[in-house]
Short mmCIF file of C-alpha atoms in Angstrom, two decimals:
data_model
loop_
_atom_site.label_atom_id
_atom_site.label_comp_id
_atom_site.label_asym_id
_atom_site.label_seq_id
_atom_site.Cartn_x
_atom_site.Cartn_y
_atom_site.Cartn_z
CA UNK A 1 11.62 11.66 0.53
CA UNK A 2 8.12 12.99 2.49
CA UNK A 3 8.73 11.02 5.81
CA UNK A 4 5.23 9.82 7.53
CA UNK A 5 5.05 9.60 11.48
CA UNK A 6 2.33 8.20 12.95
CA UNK A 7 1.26 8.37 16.46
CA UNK A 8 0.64 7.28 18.91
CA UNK A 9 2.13 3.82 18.02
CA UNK A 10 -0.29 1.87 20.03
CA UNK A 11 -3.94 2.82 21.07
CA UNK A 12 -6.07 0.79 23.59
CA UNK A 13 -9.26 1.41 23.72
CA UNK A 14 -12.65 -0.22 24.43
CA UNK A 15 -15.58 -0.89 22.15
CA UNK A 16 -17.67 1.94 21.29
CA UNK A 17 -14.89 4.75 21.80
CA UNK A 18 -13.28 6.95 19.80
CA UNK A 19 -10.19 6.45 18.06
CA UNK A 20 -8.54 8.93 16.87
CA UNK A 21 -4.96 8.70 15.23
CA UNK A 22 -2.35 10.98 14.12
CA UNK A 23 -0.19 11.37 10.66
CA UNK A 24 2.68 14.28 10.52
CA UNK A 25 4.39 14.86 7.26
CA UNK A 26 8.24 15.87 7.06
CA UNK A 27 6.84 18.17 4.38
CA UNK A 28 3.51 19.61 3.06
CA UNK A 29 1.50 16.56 1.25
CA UNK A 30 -1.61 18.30 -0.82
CA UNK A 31 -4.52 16.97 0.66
CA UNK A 32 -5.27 14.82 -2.60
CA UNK A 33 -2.67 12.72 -1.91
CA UNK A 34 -2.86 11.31 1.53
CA UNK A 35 -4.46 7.60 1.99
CA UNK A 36 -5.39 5.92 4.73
CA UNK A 37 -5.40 1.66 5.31
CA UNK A 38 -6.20 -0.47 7.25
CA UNK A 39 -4.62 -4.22 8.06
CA UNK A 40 -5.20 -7.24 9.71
CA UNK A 41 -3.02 -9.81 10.84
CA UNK A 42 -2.25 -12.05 7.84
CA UNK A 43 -4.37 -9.94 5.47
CA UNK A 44 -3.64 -7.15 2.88
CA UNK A 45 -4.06 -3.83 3.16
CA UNK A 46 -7.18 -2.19 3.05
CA UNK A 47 -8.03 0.92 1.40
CA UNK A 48 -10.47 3.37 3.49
CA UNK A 49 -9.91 6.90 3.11
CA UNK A 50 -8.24 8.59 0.13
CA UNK A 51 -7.92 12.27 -0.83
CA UNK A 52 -7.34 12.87 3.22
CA UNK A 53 -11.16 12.93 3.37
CA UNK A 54 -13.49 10.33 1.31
CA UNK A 55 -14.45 7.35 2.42
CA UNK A 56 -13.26 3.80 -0.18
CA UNK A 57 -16.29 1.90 -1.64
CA UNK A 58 -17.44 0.39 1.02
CA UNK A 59 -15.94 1.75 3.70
CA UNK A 60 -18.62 2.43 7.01
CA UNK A 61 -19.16 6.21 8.01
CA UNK A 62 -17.57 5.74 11.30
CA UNK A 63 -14.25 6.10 9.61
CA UNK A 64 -13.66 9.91 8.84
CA UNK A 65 -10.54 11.41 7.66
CA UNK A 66 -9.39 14.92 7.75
CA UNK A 67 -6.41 17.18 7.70
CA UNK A 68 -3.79 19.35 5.49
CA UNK A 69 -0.95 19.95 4.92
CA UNK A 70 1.77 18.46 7.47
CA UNK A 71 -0.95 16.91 10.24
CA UNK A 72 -3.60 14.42 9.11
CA UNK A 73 -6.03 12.53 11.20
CA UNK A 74 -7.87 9.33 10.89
CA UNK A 75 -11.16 9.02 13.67
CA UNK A 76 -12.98 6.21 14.11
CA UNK A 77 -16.13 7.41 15.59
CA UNK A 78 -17.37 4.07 17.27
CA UNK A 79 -15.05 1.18 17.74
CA UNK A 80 -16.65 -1.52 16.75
CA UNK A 81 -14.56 -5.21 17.01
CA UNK A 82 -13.66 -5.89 13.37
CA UNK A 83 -12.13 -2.15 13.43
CA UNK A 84 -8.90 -3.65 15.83
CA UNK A 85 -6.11 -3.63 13.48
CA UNK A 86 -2.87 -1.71 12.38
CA UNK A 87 -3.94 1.63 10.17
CA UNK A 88 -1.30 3.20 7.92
CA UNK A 89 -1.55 6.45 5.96
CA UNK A 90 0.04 6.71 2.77
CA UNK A 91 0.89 9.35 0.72
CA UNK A 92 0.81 9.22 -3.09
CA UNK A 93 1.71 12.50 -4.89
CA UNK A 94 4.07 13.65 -7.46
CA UNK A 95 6.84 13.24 -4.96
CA UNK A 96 8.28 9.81 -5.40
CA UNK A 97 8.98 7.68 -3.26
CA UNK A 98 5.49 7.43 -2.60
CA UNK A 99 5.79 6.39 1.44
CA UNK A 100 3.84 5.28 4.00
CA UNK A 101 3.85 5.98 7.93
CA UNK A 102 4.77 3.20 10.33
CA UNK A 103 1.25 2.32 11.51
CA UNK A 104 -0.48 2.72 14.21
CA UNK A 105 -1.87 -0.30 16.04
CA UNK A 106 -5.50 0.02 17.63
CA UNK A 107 -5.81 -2.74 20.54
CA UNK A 108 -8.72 -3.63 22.96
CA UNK A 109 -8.65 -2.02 26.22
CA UNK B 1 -14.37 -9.26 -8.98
CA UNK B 2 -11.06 -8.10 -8.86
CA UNK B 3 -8.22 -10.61 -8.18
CA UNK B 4 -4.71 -9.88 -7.56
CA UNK B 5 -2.63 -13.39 -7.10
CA UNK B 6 1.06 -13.76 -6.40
CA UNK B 7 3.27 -16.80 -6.76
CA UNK B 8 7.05 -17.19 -7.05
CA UNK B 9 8.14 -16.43 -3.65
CA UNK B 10 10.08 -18.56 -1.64
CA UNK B 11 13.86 -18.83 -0.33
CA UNK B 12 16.65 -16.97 -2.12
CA UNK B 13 20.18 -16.78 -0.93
CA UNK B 14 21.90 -13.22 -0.66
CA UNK B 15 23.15 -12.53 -4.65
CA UNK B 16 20.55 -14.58 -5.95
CA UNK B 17 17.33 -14.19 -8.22
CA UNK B 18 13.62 -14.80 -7.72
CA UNK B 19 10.96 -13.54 -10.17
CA UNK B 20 7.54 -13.20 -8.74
CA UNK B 21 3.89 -13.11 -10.52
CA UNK B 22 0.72 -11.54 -9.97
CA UNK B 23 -2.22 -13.32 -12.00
CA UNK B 24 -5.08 -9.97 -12.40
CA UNK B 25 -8.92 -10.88 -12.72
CA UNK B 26 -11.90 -8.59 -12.84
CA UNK B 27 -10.94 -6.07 -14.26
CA UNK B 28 -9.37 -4.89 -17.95
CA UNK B 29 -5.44 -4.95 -17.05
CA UNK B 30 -4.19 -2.75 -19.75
CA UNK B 31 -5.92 0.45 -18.89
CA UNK B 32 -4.41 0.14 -14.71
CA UNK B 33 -0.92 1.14 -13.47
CA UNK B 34 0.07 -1.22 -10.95
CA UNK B 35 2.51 -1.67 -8.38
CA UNK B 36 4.64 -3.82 -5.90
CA UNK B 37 4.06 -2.93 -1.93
CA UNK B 38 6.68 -4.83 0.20
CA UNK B 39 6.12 -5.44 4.20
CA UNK B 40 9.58 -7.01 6.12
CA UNK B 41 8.07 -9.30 8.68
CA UNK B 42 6.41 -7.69 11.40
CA UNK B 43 7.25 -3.92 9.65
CA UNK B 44 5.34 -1.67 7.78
CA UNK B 45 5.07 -0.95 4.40
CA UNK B 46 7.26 0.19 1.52
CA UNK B 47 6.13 0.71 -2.20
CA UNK B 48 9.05 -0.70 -4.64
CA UNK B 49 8.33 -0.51 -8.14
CA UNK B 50 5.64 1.03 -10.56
CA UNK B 51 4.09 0.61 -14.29
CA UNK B 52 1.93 1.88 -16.11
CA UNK B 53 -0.92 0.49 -18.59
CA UNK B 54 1.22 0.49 -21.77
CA UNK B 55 4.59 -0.10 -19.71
CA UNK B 56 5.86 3.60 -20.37
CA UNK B 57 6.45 5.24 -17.23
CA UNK B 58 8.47 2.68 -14.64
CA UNK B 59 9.59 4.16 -11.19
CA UNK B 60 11.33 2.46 -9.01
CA UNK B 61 12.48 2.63 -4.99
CA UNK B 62 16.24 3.90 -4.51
CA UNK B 63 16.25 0.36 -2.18
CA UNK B 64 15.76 -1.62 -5.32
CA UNK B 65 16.90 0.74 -8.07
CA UNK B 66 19.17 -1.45 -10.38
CA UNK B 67 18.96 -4.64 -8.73
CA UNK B 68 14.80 -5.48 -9.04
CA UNK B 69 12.75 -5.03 -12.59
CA UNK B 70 9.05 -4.17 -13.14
CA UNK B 71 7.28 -5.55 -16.10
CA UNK B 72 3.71 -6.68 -17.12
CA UNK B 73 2.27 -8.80 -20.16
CA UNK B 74 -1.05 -7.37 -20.85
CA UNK B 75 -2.16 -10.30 -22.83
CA UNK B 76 -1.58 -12.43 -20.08
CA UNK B 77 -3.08 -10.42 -17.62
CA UNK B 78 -0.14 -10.75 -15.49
CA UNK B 79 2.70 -7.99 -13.29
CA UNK B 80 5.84 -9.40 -12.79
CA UNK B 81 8.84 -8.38 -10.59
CA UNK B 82 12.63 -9.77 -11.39
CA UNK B 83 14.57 -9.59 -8.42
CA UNK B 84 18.46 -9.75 -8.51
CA UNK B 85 20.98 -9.71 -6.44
CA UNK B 86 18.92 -10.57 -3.51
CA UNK B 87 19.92 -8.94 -0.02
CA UNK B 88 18.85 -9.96 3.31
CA UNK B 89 16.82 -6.98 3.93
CA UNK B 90 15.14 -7.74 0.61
CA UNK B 91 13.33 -10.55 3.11
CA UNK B 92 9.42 -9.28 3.07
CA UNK B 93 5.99 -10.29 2.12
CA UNK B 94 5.62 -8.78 -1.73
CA UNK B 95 2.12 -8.14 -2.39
CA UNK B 96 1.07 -6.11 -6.01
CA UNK B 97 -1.32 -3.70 -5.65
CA UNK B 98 -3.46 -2.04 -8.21
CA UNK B 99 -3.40 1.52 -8.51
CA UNK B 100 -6.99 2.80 -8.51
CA UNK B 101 -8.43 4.71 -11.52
CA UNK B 102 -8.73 7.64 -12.47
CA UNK B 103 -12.65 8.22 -12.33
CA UNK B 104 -13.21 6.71 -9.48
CA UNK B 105 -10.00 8.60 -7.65
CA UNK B 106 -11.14 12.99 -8.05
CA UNK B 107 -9.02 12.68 -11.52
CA UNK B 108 -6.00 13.31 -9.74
CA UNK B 109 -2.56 11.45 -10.66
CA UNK B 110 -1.14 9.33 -8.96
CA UNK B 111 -3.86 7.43 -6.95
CA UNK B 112 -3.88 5.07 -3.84
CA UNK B 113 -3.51 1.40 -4.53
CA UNK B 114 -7.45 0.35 -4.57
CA UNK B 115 -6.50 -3.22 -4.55
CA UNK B 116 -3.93 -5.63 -3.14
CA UNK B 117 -2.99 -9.58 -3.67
CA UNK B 118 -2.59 -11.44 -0.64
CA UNK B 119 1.31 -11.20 -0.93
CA UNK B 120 3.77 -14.00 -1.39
CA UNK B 121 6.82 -14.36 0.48
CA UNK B 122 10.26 -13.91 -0.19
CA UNK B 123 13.02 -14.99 2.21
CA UNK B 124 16.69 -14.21 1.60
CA UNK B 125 19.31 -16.14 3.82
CA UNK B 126 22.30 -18.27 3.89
#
């Protein structure tokens, strides 16, 4: 089983900063398989970035995605209020069971 | 636009059964894999159980593996998820979650789960 860590667990930061938030793989995930969501209390997940780098229909440039292999990163360029929730990444290959990290929670400063 | 809708949840004691539904709308059912995403209260999230279109490839989570069972009826539309012998750290929100196509997803296989239901509950306790 690929085990996802996310860090840091908790990020506080301020409007208009940057986030930027941390997936390691216990093994190499190919870079078309990594996902990133995002969730709000009492809401479903939200798909934003799939293939470790393109952006879900919808989804506002801020968020950017980028990474290989074990280490993957999710940046949000410009916090913006509706962007403070808990962001998991997710990975989906041909290595079942497909897992996802623990989350990361972003919080205002 | 797509709808994912689960019902059935609810309280279970430990060894018991639930089956839970997911309703699908907006979309044409038979040509999507879909899924079941569970989230223990206040934890993250852990896939359980996948199908395909035509119900011919079914994976399932070692956690659930024997005990939980994945279907779908295409003519109704509808994902389904038969849960037996119930454990107390089967207690989570369930939500289904479609798995995203293959056009739209870099015609890779798998893809991520484009679209999730809003969950439904399922508490096990004495």
């Amino acid at each position: 089983e690929i085990v996802l860590t996310q860090s840091p667990g908790t990020l506080s930061l301020s409007l208009g900063e940057r986030a930027t938030l941390s997936c390691r793989a216990s093994q190499s995930v190919s870079s078309s398989y990594l996902a990133w969501y995002q969730q709000k209390p009492g809401q479903a997940p939200r798909l934003l970035i799939y293939g470790s780098s393109s952006r879900a229909t919808g989804i506002p440039d801020r968020f950017s995605g980028s990474g290989s292999g074990t280490d993957f990163t999710l940046t949000i360029s410009r916090l913006e209020p509706e962007d403070f929730a808990v962001y998991y990444c997710h990975q989906y290959g041909s290595s079942r069971p497909w897992t996802f990290g623990q989350g990361t929670k972003v919080e205002i400063k | 636009e797509v709808q994912l809708v689960e019902s059935g949840g609810g309280l279970a004691q430990p060894g018991g059964s639930l089956r839970l539904s997911c309703a699908a709308s907006g979309f044409t059912f038979n040509t999507y894999s879909m899924d079941w995403v569970r989230q223990p209260p206040g934890k993250g999230l852990e896939w359980v159980s996948h199908i395909d279109g035509s119900s011919t490839h079914i994976y399932d989570a070692d956690s659930v593996k024997g005990r939980f069972t994945i279907s779908r009826d295409n003519a109704k539309n509808s994902l389904y998820l038969q849960m037996n012998s119930l454990r107390v750290e089967d207690t989570a929100v369930y939500y289904c979650a479609r798995m995203g196509d293959m056009n739209t997803f870099g015609g890779v296989s798998p893809r991520p789960f484009d679209y999730w239901g809003q969950g439904t509950l399922v508490t096990v306790s004495s």
